[in-house]
PDB file of C-alpha atoms in Angstrom:
ATOM      1  CA  ALA A  13       0.374 -34.810  13.289  1.00 80.00           C
ATOM      2  CA  GLN A  14      -0.816 -38.618  13.750  1.00 88.00           C
ATOM      3  CA  LYS A  15      -3.455 -39.297  16.667  1.00 93.00           C
ATOM      4  CA  VAL A  16      -5.398 -42.322  17.361  1.00 96.00           C
ATOM      5  CA  THR A  17      -8.577 -41.746  19.740  1.00 97.00           C
ATOM      6  CA  GLN A  18     -10.390 -44.536  21.558  1.00 97.00           C
ATOM      7  CA  ALA A  19     -12.781 -42.639  23.279  1.00 96.00           C
ATOM      8  CA  GLN A  20     -14.575 -45.591  25.294  1.00 97.00           C
ATOM      9  CA  THR A  21     -12.117 -45.951  28.217  1.00 95.00           C
ATOM     10  CA  GLU A  22     -14.246 -49.273  29.303  1.00 97.00           C
ATOM     11  CA  ILE A  23     -17.176 -51.462  28.116  1.00 97.00           C
ATOM     12  CA  SER A  24     -18.900 -54.001  30.056  1.00 97.00           C
ATOM     13  CA  VAL A  25     -21.481 -56.127  28.276  1.00 97.00           C
ATOM     14  CA  VAL A  26     -23.246 -59.723  29.126  1.00 97.00           C
ATOM     15  CA  GLU A  27     -21.973 -62.573  27.321  1.00 97.00           C
ATOM     16  CA  LYS A  28     -23.466 -63.104  24.305  1.00 97.00           C
ATOM     17  CA  GLU A  29     -24.071 -59.524  23.281  1.00 97.00           C
ATOM     18  CA  ASP A  30     -22.677 -57.955  20.486  1.00 97.00           C
ATOM     19  CA  VAL A  31     -19.877 -54.892  21.305  1.00 98.00           C
ATOM     20  CA  THR A  32     -18.405 -52.476  19.131  1.00 98.00           C
ATOM     21  CA  LEU A  33     -15.066 -50.609  19.848  1.00 98.00           C
ATOM     22  CA  ASP A  34     -14.352 -47.350  18.269  1.00 98.00           C
ATOM     23  CA  CYS A  35     -11.128 -45.955  16.777  1.00 98.00           C
ATOM     24  CA  VAL A  36     -11.181 -42.915  15.261  1.00 98.00           C
ATOM     25  CA  TYR A  37      -7.697 -41.465  13.638  1.00 97.00           C
ATOM     26  CA  GLU A  38      -5.953 -38.532  12.216  1.00 95.00           C
ATOM     27  CA  THR A  39      -3.164 -38.338   9.708  1.00 93.00           C
ATOM     28  CA  ARG A  40      -2.075 -36.600   6.676  1.00 91.00           C
ATOM     29  CA  ASP A  41      -0.361 -39.301   4.847  1.00 88.00           C
ATOM     30  CA  THR A  42      -2.359 -40.933   2.030  1.00 88.00           C
ATOM     31  CA  THR A  43      -0.751 -44.146   2.647  1.00 88.00           C
ATOM     32  CA  TYR A  44      -1.088 -45.388   6.127  1.00 91.00           C
ATOM     33  CA  TYR A  45      -2.040 -48.602   8.218  1.00 92.00           C
ATOM     34  CA  LEU A  46      -4.308 -49.493  10.852  1.00 94.00           C
ATOM     35  CA  PHE A  47      -3.790 -51.978  13.732  1.00 95.00           C
ATOM     36  CA  TRP A  48      -6.333 -53.573  16.348  1.00 97.00           C
ATOM     37  CA  TYR A  49      -4.379 -55.710  19.015  1.00 97.00           C
ATOM     38  CA  LYS A  50      -5.725 -57.361  22.070  1.00 97.00           C
ATOM     39  CA  GLN A  51      -4.087 -57.705  25.399  1.00 95.00           C
ATOM     40  CA  PRO A  52      -5.878 -59.819  28.062  1.00 94.00           C
ATOM     41  CA  PRO A  53      -4.828 -59.866  31.597  1.00 90.00           C
ATOM     42  CA  SER A  54      -1.715 -61.767  31.274  1.00 87.00           C
ATOM     43  CA  GLY A  55      -0.117 -58.648  29.441  1.00 88.00           C
ATOM     44  CA  GLU A  56       0.865 -60.110  26.039  1.00 90.00           C
ATOM     45  CA  LEU A  57      -0.396 -57.631  23.095  1.00 94.00           C
ATOM     46  CA  VAL A  58      -1.765 -60.023  20.373  1.00 95.00           C
ATOM     47  CA  PHE A  59      -2.154 -58.631  16.894  1.00 94.00           C
ATOM     48  CA  LEU A  60      -5.349 -59.007  15.558  1.00 96.00           C
ATOM     49  CA  ILE A  61      -5.703 -57.203  12.000  1.00 94.00           C
ATOM     50  CA  ARG A  62      -3.618 -54.905   9.953  1.00 92.00           C
ATOM     51  CA  ARG A  63      -5.591 -52.804   7.207  1.00 92.00           C
ATOM     52  CA  ASN A  64      -3.885 -50.653   4.663  1.00 90.00           C
ATOM     53  CA  SER A  65      -5.437 -47.372   3.685  1.00 91.00           C
ATOM     54  CA  PHE A  66      -6.218 -48.378  -0.011  1.00 90.00           C
ATOM     55  CA  ASP A  67      -8.337 -51.220   1.210  1.00 87.00           C
ATOM     56  CA  GLU A  68     -11.637 -50.162   2.586  1.00 85.00           C
ATOM     57  CA  GLN A  69     -13.359 -53.652   2.445  1.00 85.00           C
ATOM     58  CA  ASN A  70     -14.525 -54.605   5.681  1.00 87.00           C
ATOM     59  CA  GLU A  71     -12.998 -57.719   7.250  1.00 88.00           C
ATOM     60  CA  ILE A  72     -14.625 -60.622   8.831  1.00 89.00           C
ATOM     61  CA  SER A  73     -12.804 -63.306  10.976  1.00 90.00           C
ATOM     62  CA  GLY A  74     -15.300 -65.908  12.998  1.00 94.00           C
ATOM     63  CA  ARG A  75     -17.059 -63.396  15.564  1.00 95.00           C
ATOM     64  CA  TYR A  76     -14.528 -60.553  14.843  1.00 96.00           C
ATOM     65  CA  SER A  77     -15.381 -57.791  11.950  1.00 96.00           C
ATOM     66  CA  TRP A  78     -13.424 -54.537  11.179  1.00 96.00           C
ATOM     67  CA  ASN A  79     -15.552 -51.327   9.432  1.00 95.00           C
ATOM     68  CA  PHE A  80     -13.226 -49.241   8.066  1.00 95.00           C
ATOM     69  CA  GLN A  81     -14.399 -46.080   6.841  1.00 94.00           C
ATOM     70  CA  LYS A  82     -11.971 -43.354   5.412  1.00 93.00           C
ATOM     71  CA  SER A  83     -14.835 -40.808   4.827  1.00 93.00           C
ATOM     72  CA  THR A  84     -15.058 -40.636   8.869  1.00 95.00           C
ATOM     73  CA  SER A  85     -11.432 -41.807   9.554  1.00 96.00           C
ATOM     74  CA  SER A  86     -12.627 -44.610  11.763  1.00 97.00           C
ATOM     75  CA  PHE A  87     -11.567 -48.384  12.119  1.00 97.00           C
ATOM     76  CA  ASN A  88     -14.296 -49.996  14.262  1.00 97.00           C
ATOM     77  CA  PHE A  89     -14.112 -53.495  15.666  1.00 97.00           C
ATOM     78  CA  THR A  90     -17.146 -55.409  16.361  1.00 97.00           C
ATOM     79  CA  ILE A  91     -17.512 -58.846  18.611  1.00 97.00           C
ATOM     80  CA  THR A  92     -20.469 -60.835  17.811  1.00 97.00           C
ATOM     81  CA  ALA A  93     -21.950 -62.811  20.425  1.00 97.00           C
ATOM     82  CA  SER A  94     -19.091 -62.222  22.790  1.00 97.00           C
ATOM     83  CA  GLN A  95     -17.635 -64.354  25.322  1.00 97.00           C
ATOM     84  CA  VAL A  96     -15.931 -64.040  28.748  1.00 96.00           C
ATOM     85  CA  VAL A  97     -12.773 -64.938  26.992  1.00 95.00           C
ATOM     86  CA  ASP A  98     -12.955 -61.802  24.938  1.00 97.00           C
ATOM     87  CA  SER A  99     -12.264 -59.806  28.241  1.00 97.00           C
ATOM     88  CA  ALA A 100      -9.012 -57.701  27.424  1.00 97.00           C
ATOM     89  CA  VAL A 101      -7.653 -54.127  26.946  1.00 96.00           C
ATOM     90  CA  TYR A 102      -8.198 -53.660  23.030  1.00 98.00           C
ATOM     91  CA  PHE A 103      -6.009 -51.116  21.275  1.00 97.00           C
ATOM     92  CA  CYS A 104      -6.142 -49.462  17.789  1.00 97.00           C
ATOM     93  CA  ALA A 105      -2.849 -48.184  16.234  1.00 95.00           C
ATOM     94  CA  LEU A 106      -1.932 -46.123  13.306  1.00 93.00           C
ATOM     95  CA  ALA A 107       1.403 -46.215  11.496  1.00 89.00           C
ATOM     96  CA  ASP A 108       2.419 -44.231   8.220  1.00 75.00           C
ATOM     97  CA  SER A 109       5.350 -43.747   6.050  1.00 71.00           C
ATOM     98  CA  ASN A 110       7.530 -44.014   9.368  1.00 70.00           C
ATOM     99  CA  TYR A 111       7.656 -47.425  11.287  1.00 72.00           C
ATOM    100  CA  GLN A 112       6.322 -45.953  14.646  1.00 81.00           C
ATOM    101  CA  LEU A 113       3.085 -46.676  15.764  1.00 88.00           C
ATOM    102  CA  ILE A 114       0.813 -44.366  17.203  1.00 91.00           C
ATOM    103  CA  TRP A 115      -1.380 -46.102  19.619  1.00 93.00           C
ATOM    104  CA  GLY A 116      -4.580 -45.507  21.038  1.00 95.00           C
ATOM    105  CA  ALA A 117      -5.155 -45.356  24.921  1.00 93.00           C
ATOM    106  CA  GLY A 118      -6.858 -48.507  24.738  1.00 95.00           C
ATOM    107  CA  THR A 119     -10.749 -49.575  25.567  1.00 97.00           C
ATOM    108  CA  LYS A 120     -11.043 -52.319  28.429  1.00 97.00           C
ATOM    109  CA  LEU A 121     -13.644 -54.445  27.336  1.00 98.00           C
ATOM    110  CA  ILE A 122     -15.177 -56.786  30.249  1.00 98.00           C
ATOM    111  CA  ILE A 123     -17.682 -59.349  29.290  1.00 97.00           C
ATOM    112  CA  LYS A 124     -19.972 -60.900  32.226  1.00 96.00           C
ATOM    113  CA  PRO A 125     -20.934 -64.201  32.265  1.00 94.00           C
TER     114      PRO A 125
ATOM    115  CA  GLU B  10      10.144 -71.695  22.104  1.00 61.00           C
ATOM    116  CA  THR B  11       8.064 -69.898  19.532  1.00 76.00           C
ATOM    117  CA  GLY B  12       7.137 -66.239  19.165  1.00 93.00           C
ATOM    118  CA  VAL B  13       8.670 -63.511  21.236  1.00 96.00           C
ATOM    119  CA  THR B  14       9.955 -64.527  24.775  1.00 96.00           C
ATOM    120  CA  GLN B  15      10.848 -62.181  27.444  1.00 97.00           C
ATOM    121  CA  THR B  16      12.623 -62.945  30.785  1.00 97.00           C
ATOM    122  CA  PRO B  17      12.114 -62.275  33.340  1.00 97.00           C
ATOM    123  CA  ARG B  18       8.547 -62.148  33.918  1.00 96.00           C
ATOM    124  CA  HIS B  19       8.626 -60.288  37.064  1.00 96.00           C
ATOM    125  CA  LEU B  20      11.467 -57.947  38.704  1.00 96.00           C
ATOM    126  CA  VAL B  21      11.571 -56.208  41.945  1.00 95.00           C
ATOM    127  CA  MET B  22      14.812 -54.061  42.216  1.00 92.00           C
ATOM    128  CA  GLY B  23      16.058 -51.277  44.493  1.00 89.00           C
ATOM    129  CA  MET B  24      16.789 -47.721  43.064  1.00 88.00           C
ATOM    130  CA  THR B  25      20.597 -48.651  42.996  1.00 87.00           C
ATOM    131  CA  ASN B  26      20.342 -52.268  41.401  1.00 88.00           C
ATOM    132  CA  LYS B  27      21.463 -52.879  38.381  1.00 93.00           C
ATOM    133  CA  LYS B  28      19.543 -55.523  36.380  1.00 95.00           C
ATOM    134  CA  SER B  29      18.786 -56.523  32.614  1.00 97.00           C
ATOM    135  CA  LEU B  30      15.909 -57.633  30.706  1.00 98.00           C
ATOM    136  CA  LYS B  31      16.008 -60.064  28.026  1.00 98.00           C
ATOM    137  CA  CYS B  32      13.894 -60.498  24.845  1.00 98.00           C
ATOM    138  CA  GLU B  33      14.442 -63.038  22.232  1.00 97.00           C
ATOM    139  CA  GLN B  34      12.442 -63.582  18.841  1.00 97.00           C
ATOM    140  CA  HIS B  35      12.138 -66.799  17.166  1.00 95.00           C
ATOM    141  CA  LEU B  36      10.256 -65.455  13.879  1.00 94.00           C
ATOM    142  CA  GLY B  37      13.384 -64.549  11.831  1.00 93.00           C
ATOM    143  CA  HIS B  38      12.424 -61.084  11.995  1.00 94.00           C
ATOM    144  CA  ASN B  39      14.796 -58.285  11.295  1.00 93.00           C
ATOM    145  CA  ALA B  40      13.494 -55.416  13.530  1.00 93.00           C
ATOM    146  CA  MET B  41      13.011 -55.344  17.343  1.00 94.00           C
ATOM    147  CA  TYR B  42      11.670 -52.691  20.009  1.00 94.00           C
ATOM    148  CA  TRP B  43      11.077 -51.784  23.492  1.00 95.00           C
ATOM    149  CA  TYR B  44       8.104 -50.281  24.503  1.00 95.00           C
ATOM    150  CA  LYS B  45       7.093 -49.180  27.923  1.00 96.00           C
ATOM    151  CA  GLN B  46       3.458 -49.608  29.329  1.00 95.00           C
ATOM    152  CA  SER B  47       2.591 -47.426  32.400  1.00 93.00           C
ATOM    153  CA  ALA B  48      -0.819 -47.421  34.195  1.00 86.00           C
ATOM    154  CA  LYS B  49      -3.165 -45.109  32.200  1.00 77.00           C
ATOM    155  CA  LYS B  50      -0.781 -43.969  29.821  1.00 83.00           C
ATOM    156  CA  PRO B  51      -0.292 -45.036  26.048  1.00 84.00           C
ATOM    157  CA  LEU B  52       2.410 -47.371  25.128  1.00 91.00           C
ATOM    158  CA  GLU B  53       5.694 -45.652  24.820  1.00 91.00           C
ATOM    159  CA  LEU B  54       7.961 -46.427  22.119  1.00 91.00           C
ATOM    160  CA  MET B  55      11.447 -46.514  23.775  1.00 94.00           C
ATOM    161  CA  PHE B  56      14.123 -47.933  21.339  1.00 93.00           C
ATOM    162  CA  VAL B  57      14.289 -49.792  17.942  1.00 92.00           C
ATOM    163  CA  TYR B  58      16.414 -51.705  16.175  1.00 93.00           C
ATOM    164  CA  SER B  59      16.838 -52.957  12.689  1.00 90.00           C
ATOM    165  CA  LEU B  60      19.583 -55.491  11.972  1.00 87.00           C
ATOM    166  CA  GLU B  61      20.925 -54.806  15.151  1.00 85.00           C
ATOM    167  CA  GLU B  62      21.584 -51.012  14.551  1.00 87.00           C
ATOM    168  CA  ARG B  63      19.466 -48.730  16.882  1.00 87.00           C
ATOM    169  CA  VAL B  64      17.430 -46.676  14.950  1.00 85.00           C
ATOM    170  CA  GLU B  65      15.538 -44.602  17.308  1.00 73.00           C
ATOM    171  CA  ASN B  66      15.941 -43.463  20.767  1.00 69.00           C
ATOM    172  CA  ASN B  67      12.827 -41.683  21.978  1.00 71.00           C
ATOM    173  CA  SER B  68      14.477 -39.403  24.611  1.00 85.00           C
ATOM    174  CA  VAL B  69      14.791 -42.027  26.763  1.00 92.00           C
ATOM    175  CA  PRO B  70      16.731 -41.413  30.088  1.00 93.00           C
ATOM    176  CA  SER B  71      20.347 -42.847  30.325  1.00 92.00           C
ATOM    177  CA  ARG B  72      19.609 -45.222  32.976  1.00 94.00           C
ATOM    178  CA  PHE B  73      17.805 -47.327  30.648  1.00 96.00           C
ATOM    179  CA  SER B  74      20.715 -49.020  27.830  1.00 95.00           C
ATOM    180  CA  PRO B  75      19.710 -51.405  25.077  1.00 95.00           C
ATOM    181  CA  GLU B  76      21.869 -53.702  23.484  1.00 96.00           C
ATOM    182  CA  CYS B  77      21.284 -55.815  20.419  1.00 95.00           C
ATOM    183  CA  PRO B  78      23.586 -58.469  20.084  1.00 94.00           C
ATOM    184  CA  ASN B  79      22.053 -60.235  17.102  1.00 93.00           C
ATOM    185  CA  SER B  80      18.829 -59.894  15.029  1.00 90.00           C
ATOM    186  CA  SER B  81      17.132 -62.295  17.462  1.00 95.00           C
ATOM    187  CA  HIS B  82      18.290 -60.870  21.015  1.00 97.00           C
ATOM    188  CA  LEU B  83      17.273 -57.863  22.498  1.00 97.00           C
ATOM    189  CA  PHE B  84      18.535 -56.415  25.941  1.00 98.00           C
ATOM    190  CA  LEU B  85      17.519 -53.720  28.225  1.00 97.00           C
ATOM    191  CA  HIS B  86      19.943 -52.727  30.916  1.00 97.00           C
ATOM    192  CA  LEU B  87      18.516 -50.907  33.864  1.00 96.00           C
ATOM    193  CA  HIS B  88      20.658 -48.888  36.361  1.00 93.00           C
ATOM    194  CA  THR B  89      19.663 -46.507  39.398  1.00 93.00           C
ATOM    195  CA  LEU B  90      16.107 -46.399  38.248  1.00 93.00           C
ATOM    196  CA  GLN B  91      13.734 -44.218  39.906  1.00 94.00           C
ATOM    197  CA  PRO B  92      10.231 -45.564  41.587  1.00 93.00           C
ATOM    198  CA  GLU B  93       8.303 -44.009  38.285  1.00 93.00           C
ATOM    199  CA  ASP B  94      10.217 -46.378  36.337  1.00 95.00           C
ATOM    200  CA  SER B  95       7.869 -49.266  37.679  1.00 96.00           C
ATOM    201  CA  ALA B  96       5.716 -50.615  34.500  1.00 96.00           C
ATOM    202  CA  LEU B  97       5.451 -53.457  32.109  1.00 96.00           C
ATOM    203  CA  TYR B  98       8.240 -53.445  29.656  1.00 97.00           C
ATOM    204  CA  LEU B  99       7.304 -55.036  26.235  1.00 97.00           C
ATOM    205  CA  CYS B 100       9.435 -56.204  23.750  1.00 97.00           C
ATOM    206  CA  ALA B 101       8.219 -56.758  20.032  1.00 95.00           C
ATOM    207  CA  SER B 102       9.797 -57.471  16.729  1.00 95.00           C
ATOM    208  CA  SER B 103       8.698 -57.406  13.040  1.00 93.00           C
ATOM    209  CA  GLN B 104       9.680 -58.504   9.800  1.00 91.00           C
ATOM    210  CA  ASP B 105      11.125 -55.517   8.935  1.00 88.00           C
ATOM    211  CA  LEU B 106      10.667 -51.611   9.543  1.00 82.00           C
ATOM    212  CA  ARG B 107       8.961 -50.575   6.290  1.00 73.00           C
ATOM    213  CA  GLY B 108       6.383 -48.135   6.928  1.00 61.00           C
ATOM    214  CA  GLY B 109       3.509 -50.231   8.951  1.00 69.00           C
ATOM    215  CA  ASN B 110       3.498 -53.071   6.455  1.00 71.00           C
ATOM    216  CA  TYR B 111       4.758 -55.326   8.936  1.00 82.00           C
ATOM    217  CA  GLU B 112       2.723 -56.088  11.878  1.00 89.00           C
ATOM    218  CA  GLN B 113       4.543 -56.171  15.619  1.00 92.00           C
ATOM    219  CA  TYR B 114       4.207 -59.186  17.650  1.00 94.00           C
ATOM    220  CA  PHE B 115       4.983 -58.987  21.374  1.00 95.00           C
ATOM    221  CA  GLY B 116       6.330 -60.841  24.264  1.00 95.00           C
ATOM    222  CA  PRO B 117       4.527 -61.177  27.527  1.00 94.00           C
ATOM    223  CA  GLY B 118       6.300 -58.400  28.920  1.00 95.00           C
ATOM    224  CA  THR B 119       8.401 -57.738  32.118  1.00 97.00           C
ATOM    225  CA  ARG B 120       6.431 -56.646  34.982  1.00 96.00           C
ATOM    226  CA  LEU B 121       9.108 -54.130  36.768  1.00 96.00           C
ATOM    227  CA  THR B 122       8.759 -52.611  40.095  1.00 95.00           C
ATOM    228  CA  VAL B 123      11.315 -50.371  41.284  1.00 94.00           C
ATOM    229  CA  THR B 124      11.455 -50.146  45.406  1.00 91.00           C
TER     230      THR B 124
END
């Protein structure tokens, strides 16, 4: 069965600190896709990244970076030099051959000024 | 309008009311989704449509009735709801359904309160 675990329920850091959000997944499929979404207080889920199982290259986009490691079934998300606007709930999700996304419970990130 | 829009943004209804939630996507996508997001629970997929045909109905109570008249519009008709149906209802669309290869884009949601 597919499963996504975000063990960190809530993280609180001071602005400008780096922070890493953990995501561990389970799937028996060899082809699958991993996603990160951001949900700010306004409620809208914002797509951040999609990564397929054959591409283990790490991705960097500005202050955001993602570390995909198949050996540990993890797809962690790091924000460098965090800002107050990064405060949100972040969701990790998994999709395999089916179209359904399996969602983690989310990590609430609080960036204090 | 761009992206995915939802109306209304907030809705308060009694248990005997009938109301509808509307979703419109301006992305030219072929698949649309309804999700329910309750506090302290993972996102729950309710319905999936591909090219206006319902693909999935995840054991959703019949008091929720979806309608997809075309690939750009999706409705969720509500009747005789229960207080536990109070939640954020999110609409999403994706280019296609194929195996997670297409990310889903979400609307801002409708915050529903059933009194």
